[in-house]
PDB file of C-alpha atoms in Angstrom:
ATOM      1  CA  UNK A   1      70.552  -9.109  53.838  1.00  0.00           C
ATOM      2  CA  UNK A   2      73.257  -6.796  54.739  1.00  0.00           C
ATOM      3  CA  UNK A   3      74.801  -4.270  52.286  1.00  0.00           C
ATOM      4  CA  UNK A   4      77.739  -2.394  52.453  1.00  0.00           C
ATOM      5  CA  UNK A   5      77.071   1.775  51.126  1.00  0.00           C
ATOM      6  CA  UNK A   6      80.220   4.466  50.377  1.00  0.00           C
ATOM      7  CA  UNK A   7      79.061   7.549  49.941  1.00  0.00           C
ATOM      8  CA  UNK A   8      80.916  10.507  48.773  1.00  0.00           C
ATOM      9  CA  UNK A   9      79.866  14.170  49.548  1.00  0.00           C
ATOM     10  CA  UNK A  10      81.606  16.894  47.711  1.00  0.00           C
ATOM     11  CA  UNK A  11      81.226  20.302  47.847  1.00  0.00           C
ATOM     12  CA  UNK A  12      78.765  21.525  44.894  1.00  0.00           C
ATOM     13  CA  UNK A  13      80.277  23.051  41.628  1.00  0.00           C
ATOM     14  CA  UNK A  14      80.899  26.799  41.964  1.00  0.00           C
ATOM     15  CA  UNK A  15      80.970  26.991  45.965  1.00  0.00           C
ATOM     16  CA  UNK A  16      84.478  27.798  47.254  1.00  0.00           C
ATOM     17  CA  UNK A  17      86.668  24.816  48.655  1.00  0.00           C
ATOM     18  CA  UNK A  18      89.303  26.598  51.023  1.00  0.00           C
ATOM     19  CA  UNK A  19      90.591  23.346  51.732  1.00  0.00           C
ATOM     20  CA  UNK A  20      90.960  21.699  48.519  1.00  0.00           C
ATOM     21  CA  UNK A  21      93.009  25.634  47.324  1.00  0.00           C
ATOM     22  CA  UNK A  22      95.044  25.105  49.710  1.00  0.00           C
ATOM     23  CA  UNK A  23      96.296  22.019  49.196  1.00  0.00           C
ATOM     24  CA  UNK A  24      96.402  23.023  45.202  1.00  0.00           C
ATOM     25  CA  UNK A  25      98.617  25.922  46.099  1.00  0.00           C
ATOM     26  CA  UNK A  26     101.188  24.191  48.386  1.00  0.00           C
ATOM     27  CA  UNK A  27     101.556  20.816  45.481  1.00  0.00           C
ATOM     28  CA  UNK A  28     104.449  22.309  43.316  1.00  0.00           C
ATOM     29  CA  UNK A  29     106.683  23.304  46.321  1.00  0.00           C
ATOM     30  CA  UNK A  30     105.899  19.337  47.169  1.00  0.00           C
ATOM     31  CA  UNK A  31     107.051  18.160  43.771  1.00  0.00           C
ATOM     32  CA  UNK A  32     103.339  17.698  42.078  1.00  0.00           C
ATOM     33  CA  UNK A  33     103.108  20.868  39.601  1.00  0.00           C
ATOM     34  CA  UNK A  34     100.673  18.455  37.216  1.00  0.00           C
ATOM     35  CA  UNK A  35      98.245  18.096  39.653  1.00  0.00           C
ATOM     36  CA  UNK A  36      95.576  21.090  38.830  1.00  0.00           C
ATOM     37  CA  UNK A  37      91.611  21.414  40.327  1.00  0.00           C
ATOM     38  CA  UNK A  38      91.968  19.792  43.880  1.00  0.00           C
ATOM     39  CA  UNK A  39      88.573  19.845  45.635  1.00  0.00           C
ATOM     40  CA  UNK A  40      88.372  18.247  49.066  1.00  0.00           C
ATOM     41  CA  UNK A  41      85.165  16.306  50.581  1.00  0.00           C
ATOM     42  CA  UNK A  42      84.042  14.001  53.152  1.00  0.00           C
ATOM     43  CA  UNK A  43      83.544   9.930  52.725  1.00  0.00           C
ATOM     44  CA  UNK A  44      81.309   7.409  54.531  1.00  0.00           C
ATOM     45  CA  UNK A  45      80.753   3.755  54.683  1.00  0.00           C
ATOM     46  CA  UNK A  46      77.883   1.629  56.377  1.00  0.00           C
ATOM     47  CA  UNK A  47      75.988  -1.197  56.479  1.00  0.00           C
ATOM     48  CA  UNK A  48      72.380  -1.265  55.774  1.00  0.00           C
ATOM     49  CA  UNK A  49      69.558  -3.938  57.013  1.00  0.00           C
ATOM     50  CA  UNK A  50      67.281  -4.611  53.650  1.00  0.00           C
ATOM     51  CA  UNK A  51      65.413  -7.401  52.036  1.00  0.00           C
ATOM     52  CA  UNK A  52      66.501  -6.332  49.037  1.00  0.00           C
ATOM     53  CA  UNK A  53      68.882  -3.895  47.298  1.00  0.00           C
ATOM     54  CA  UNK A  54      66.624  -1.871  46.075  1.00  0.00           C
ATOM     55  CA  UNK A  55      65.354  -1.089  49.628  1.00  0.00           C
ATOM     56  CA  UNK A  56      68.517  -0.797  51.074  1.00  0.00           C
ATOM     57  CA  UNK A  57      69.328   1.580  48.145  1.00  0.00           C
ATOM     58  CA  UNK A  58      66.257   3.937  48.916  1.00  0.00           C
ATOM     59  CA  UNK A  59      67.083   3.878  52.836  1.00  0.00           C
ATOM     60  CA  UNK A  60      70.961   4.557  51.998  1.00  0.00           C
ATOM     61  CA  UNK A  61      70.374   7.642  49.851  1.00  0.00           C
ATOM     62  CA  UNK A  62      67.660   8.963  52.531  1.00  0.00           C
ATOM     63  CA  UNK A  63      70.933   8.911  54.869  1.00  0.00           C
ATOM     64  CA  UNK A  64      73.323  10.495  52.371  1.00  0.00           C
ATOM     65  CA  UNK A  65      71.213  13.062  51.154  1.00  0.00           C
ATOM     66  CA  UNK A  66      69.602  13.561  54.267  1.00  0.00           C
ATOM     67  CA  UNK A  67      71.637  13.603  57.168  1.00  0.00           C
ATOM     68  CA  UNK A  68      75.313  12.866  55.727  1.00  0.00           C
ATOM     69  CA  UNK A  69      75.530  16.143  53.490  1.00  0.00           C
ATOM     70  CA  UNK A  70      74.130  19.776  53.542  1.00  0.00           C
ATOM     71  CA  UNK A  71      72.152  20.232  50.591  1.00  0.00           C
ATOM     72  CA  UNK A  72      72.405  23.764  50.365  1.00  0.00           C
ATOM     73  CA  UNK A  73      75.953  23.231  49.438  1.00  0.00           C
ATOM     74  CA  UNK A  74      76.851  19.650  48.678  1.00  0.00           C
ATOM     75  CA  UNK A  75      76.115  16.760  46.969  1.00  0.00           C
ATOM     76  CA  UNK A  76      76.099  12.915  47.774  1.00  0.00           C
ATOM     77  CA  UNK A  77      76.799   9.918  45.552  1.00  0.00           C
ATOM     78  CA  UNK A  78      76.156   7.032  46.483  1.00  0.00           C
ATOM     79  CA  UNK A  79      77.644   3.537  45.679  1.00  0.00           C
ATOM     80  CA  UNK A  80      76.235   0.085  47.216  1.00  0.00           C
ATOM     81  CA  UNK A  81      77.124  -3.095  47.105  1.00  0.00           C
ATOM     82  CA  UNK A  82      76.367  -6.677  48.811  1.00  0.00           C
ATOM     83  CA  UNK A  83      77.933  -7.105  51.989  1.00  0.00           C
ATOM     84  CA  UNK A  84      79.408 -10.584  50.524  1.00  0.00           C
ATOM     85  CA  UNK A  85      81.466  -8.950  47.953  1.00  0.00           C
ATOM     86  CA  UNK A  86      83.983  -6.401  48.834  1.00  0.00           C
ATOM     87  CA  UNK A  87      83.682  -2.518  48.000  1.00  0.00           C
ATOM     88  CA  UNK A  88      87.424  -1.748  47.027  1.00  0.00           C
TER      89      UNK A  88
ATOM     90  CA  UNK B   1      96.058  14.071  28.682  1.00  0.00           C
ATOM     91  CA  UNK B   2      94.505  15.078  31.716  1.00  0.00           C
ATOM     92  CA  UNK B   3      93.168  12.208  34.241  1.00  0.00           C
ATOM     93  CA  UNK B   4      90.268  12.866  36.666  1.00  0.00           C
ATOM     94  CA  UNK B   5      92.142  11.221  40.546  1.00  0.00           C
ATOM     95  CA  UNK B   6      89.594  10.247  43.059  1.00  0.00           C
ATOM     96  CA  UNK B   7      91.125   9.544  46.356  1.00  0.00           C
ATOM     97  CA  UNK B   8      88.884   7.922  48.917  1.00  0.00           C
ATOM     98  CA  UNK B   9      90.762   7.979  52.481  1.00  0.00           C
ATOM     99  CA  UNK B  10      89.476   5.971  55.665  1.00  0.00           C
ATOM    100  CA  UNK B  11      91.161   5.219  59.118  1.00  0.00           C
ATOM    101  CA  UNK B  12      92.959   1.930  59.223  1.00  0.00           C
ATOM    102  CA  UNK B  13      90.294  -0.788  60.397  1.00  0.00           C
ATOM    103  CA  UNK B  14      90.518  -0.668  64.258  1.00  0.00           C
ATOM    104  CA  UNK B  15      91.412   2.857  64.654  1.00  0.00           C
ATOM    105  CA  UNK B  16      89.479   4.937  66.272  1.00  0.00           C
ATOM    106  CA  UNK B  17      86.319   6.638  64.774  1.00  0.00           C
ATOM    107  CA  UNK B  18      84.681   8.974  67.012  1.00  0.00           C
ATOM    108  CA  UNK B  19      82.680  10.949  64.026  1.00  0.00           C
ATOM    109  CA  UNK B  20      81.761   7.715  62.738  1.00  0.00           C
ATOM    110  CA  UNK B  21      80.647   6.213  66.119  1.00  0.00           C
ATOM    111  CA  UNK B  22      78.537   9.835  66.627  1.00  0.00           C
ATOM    112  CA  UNK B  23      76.506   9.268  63.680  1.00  0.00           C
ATOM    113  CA  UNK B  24      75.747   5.890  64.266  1.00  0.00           C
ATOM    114  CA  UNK B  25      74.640   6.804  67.992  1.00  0.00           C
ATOM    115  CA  UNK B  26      72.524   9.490  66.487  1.00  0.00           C
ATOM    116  CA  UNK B  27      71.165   7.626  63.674  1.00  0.00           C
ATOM    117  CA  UNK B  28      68.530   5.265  65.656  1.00  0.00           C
ATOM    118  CA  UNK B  29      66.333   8.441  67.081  1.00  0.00           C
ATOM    119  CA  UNK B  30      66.531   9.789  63.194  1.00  0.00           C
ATOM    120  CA  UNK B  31      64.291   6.712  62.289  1.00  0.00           C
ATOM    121  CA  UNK B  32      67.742   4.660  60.831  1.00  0.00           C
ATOM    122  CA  UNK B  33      67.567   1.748  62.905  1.00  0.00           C
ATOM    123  CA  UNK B  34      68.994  -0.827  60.404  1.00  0.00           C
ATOM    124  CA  UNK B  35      72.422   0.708  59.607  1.00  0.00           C
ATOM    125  CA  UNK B  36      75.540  -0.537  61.299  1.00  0.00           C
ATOM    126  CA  UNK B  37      79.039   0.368  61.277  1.00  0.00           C
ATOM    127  CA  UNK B  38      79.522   3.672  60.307  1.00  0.00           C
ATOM    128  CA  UNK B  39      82.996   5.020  59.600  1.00  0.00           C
ATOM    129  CA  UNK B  40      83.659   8.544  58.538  1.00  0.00           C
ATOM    130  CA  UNK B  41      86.604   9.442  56.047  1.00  0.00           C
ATOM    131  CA  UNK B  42      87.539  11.958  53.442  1.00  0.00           C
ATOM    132  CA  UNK B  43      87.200  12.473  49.872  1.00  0.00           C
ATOM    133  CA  UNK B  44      89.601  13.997  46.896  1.00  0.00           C
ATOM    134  CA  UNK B  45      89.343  15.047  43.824  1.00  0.00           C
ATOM    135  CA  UNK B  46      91.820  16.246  41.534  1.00  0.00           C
ATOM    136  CA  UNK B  47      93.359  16.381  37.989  1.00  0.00           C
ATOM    137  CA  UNK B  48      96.509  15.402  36.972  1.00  0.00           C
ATOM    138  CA  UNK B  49      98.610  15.989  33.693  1.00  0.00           C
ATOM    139  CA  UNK B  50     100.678  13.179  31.959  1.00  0.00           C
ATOM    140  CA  UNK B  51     101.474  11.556  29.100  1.00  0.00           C
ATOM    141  CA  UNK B  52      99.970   8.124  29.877  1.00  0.00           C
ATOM    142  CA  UNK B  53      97.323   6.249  32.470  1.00  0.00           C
ATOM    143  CA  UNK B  54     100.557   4.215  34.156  1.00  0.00           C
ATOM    144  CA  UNK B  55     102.304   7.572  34.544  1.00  0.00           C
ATOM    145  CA  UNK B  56      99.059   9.680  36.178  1.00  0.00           C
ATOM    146  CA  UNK B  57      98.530   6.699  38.632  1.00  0.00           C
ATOM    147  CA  UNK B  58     101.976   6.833  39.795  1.00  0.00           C
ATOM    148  CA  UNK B  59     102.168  10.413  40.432  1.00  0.00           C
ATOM    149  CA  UNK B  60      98.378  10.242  41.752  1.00  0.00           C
ATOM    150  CA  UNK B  61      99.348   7.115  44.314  1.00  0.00           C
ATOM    151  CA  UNK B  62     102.611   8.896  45.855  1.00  0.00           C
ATOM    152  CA  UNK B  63     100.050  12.360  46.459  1.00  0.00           C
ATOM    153  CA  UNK B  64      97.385   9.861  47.790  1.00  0.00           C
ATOM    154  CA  UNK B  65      99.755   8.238  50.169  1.00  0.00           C
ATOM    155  CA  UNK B  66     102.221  10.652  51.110  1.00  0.00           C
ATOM    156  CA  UNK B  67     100.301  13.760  51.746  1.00  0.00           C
ATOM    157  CA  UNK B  68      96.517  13.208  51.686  1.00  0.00           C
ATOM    158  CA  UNK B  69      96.276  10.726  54.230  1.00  0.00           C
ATOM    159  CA  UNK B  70      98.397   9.896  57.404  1.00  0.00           C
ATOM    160  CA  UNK B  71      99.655   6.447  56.766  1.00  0.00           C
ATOM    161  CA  UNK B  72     100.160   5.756  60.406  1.00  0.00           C
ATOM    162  CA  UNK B  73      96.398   5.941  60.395  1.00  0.00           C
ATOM    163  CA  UNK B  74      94.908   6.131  57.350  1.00  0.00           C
ATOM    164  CA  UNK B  75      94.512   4.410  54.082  1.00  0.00           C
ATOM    165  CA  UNK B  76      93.981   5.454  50.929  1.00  0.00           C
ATOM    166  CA  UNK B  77      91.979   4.019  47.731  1.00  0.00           C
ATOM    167  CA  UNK B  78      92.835   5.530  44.243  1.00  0.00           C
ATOM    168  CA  UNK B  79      90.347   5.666  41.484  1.00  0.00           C
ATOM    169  CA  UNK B  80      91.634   7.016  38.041  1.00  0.00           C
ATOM    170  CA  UNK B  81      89.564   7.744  34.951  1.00  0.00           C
ATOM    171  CA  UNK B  82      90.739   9.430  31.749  1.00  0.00           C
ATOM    172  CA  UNK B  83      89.499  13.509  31.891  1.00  0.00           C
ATOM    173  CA  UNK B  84      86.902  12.840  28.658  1.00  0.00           C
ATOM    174  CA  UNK B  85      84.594  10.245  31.087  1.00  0.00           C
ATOM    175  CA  UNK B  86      83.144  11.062  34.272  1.00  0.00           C
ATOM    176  CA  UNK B  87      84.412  10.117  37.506  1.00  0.00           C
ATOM    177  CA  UNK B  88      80.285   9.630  38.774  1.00  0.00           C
TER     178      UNK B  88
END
């Protein structure tokens, strides 16, 4: 079976997101002054060979947390679902 | 209330992914034979003040689509939750 992952890596709590401040501190010259705590981060989706979900759960976070993020400083979360039904 | 935004952001299907295609090059010689079609995106969090759900979604959507991705290239997803739940 094929299943369809989406991970989501985001900088850890506490370690400094240059890119997320500075899109914080240019919002209220845009127009968005209620938009507080922007923190920026990477995205991934793939398809995983398994038998079962399970499996292709196991091999999907040995990617994320792996290969796809630095552990030192991020963290990955994981979502999967079966290639026959759609992510989003 | 306060709304927890996460904005997912991929390129548009058949543009482009040269990150993506990297990894997925890379990813047989790392022992991660069975996954298939990688595409790399970015991620954003944020918070944003109003006085009801309808109302952060709006405001959330136009700072999705008009300045955190490139919409000649780029889509955006839009997850809300209230502030009190987690996003994860």
């Amino acid at each position: 079976m094929r299943f369809v992952a989406r991970v989501e890596v985001q900088l850890r709590p506490g370690i400094a997101d240059p890119e997320g401040a500075t899109i914080e501190r240019a919002l209220p010259a845009l127009g968005f002054d209620e938009v507080h705590g922007v923190r920026a981060g990477r995205s991934f989706r793939f398809e995983v060979e398994a038998d079962t979900e399970a499996a292709a759960r196991t091999r999907a976070e040995e990617l994320a947390h792996r290969l796809l993020a630095n552990p030192v400083i991020e963290e990955s979360h994981l979502e999967l679902v079966a290639a026959t039904s759609e992510v989003r």
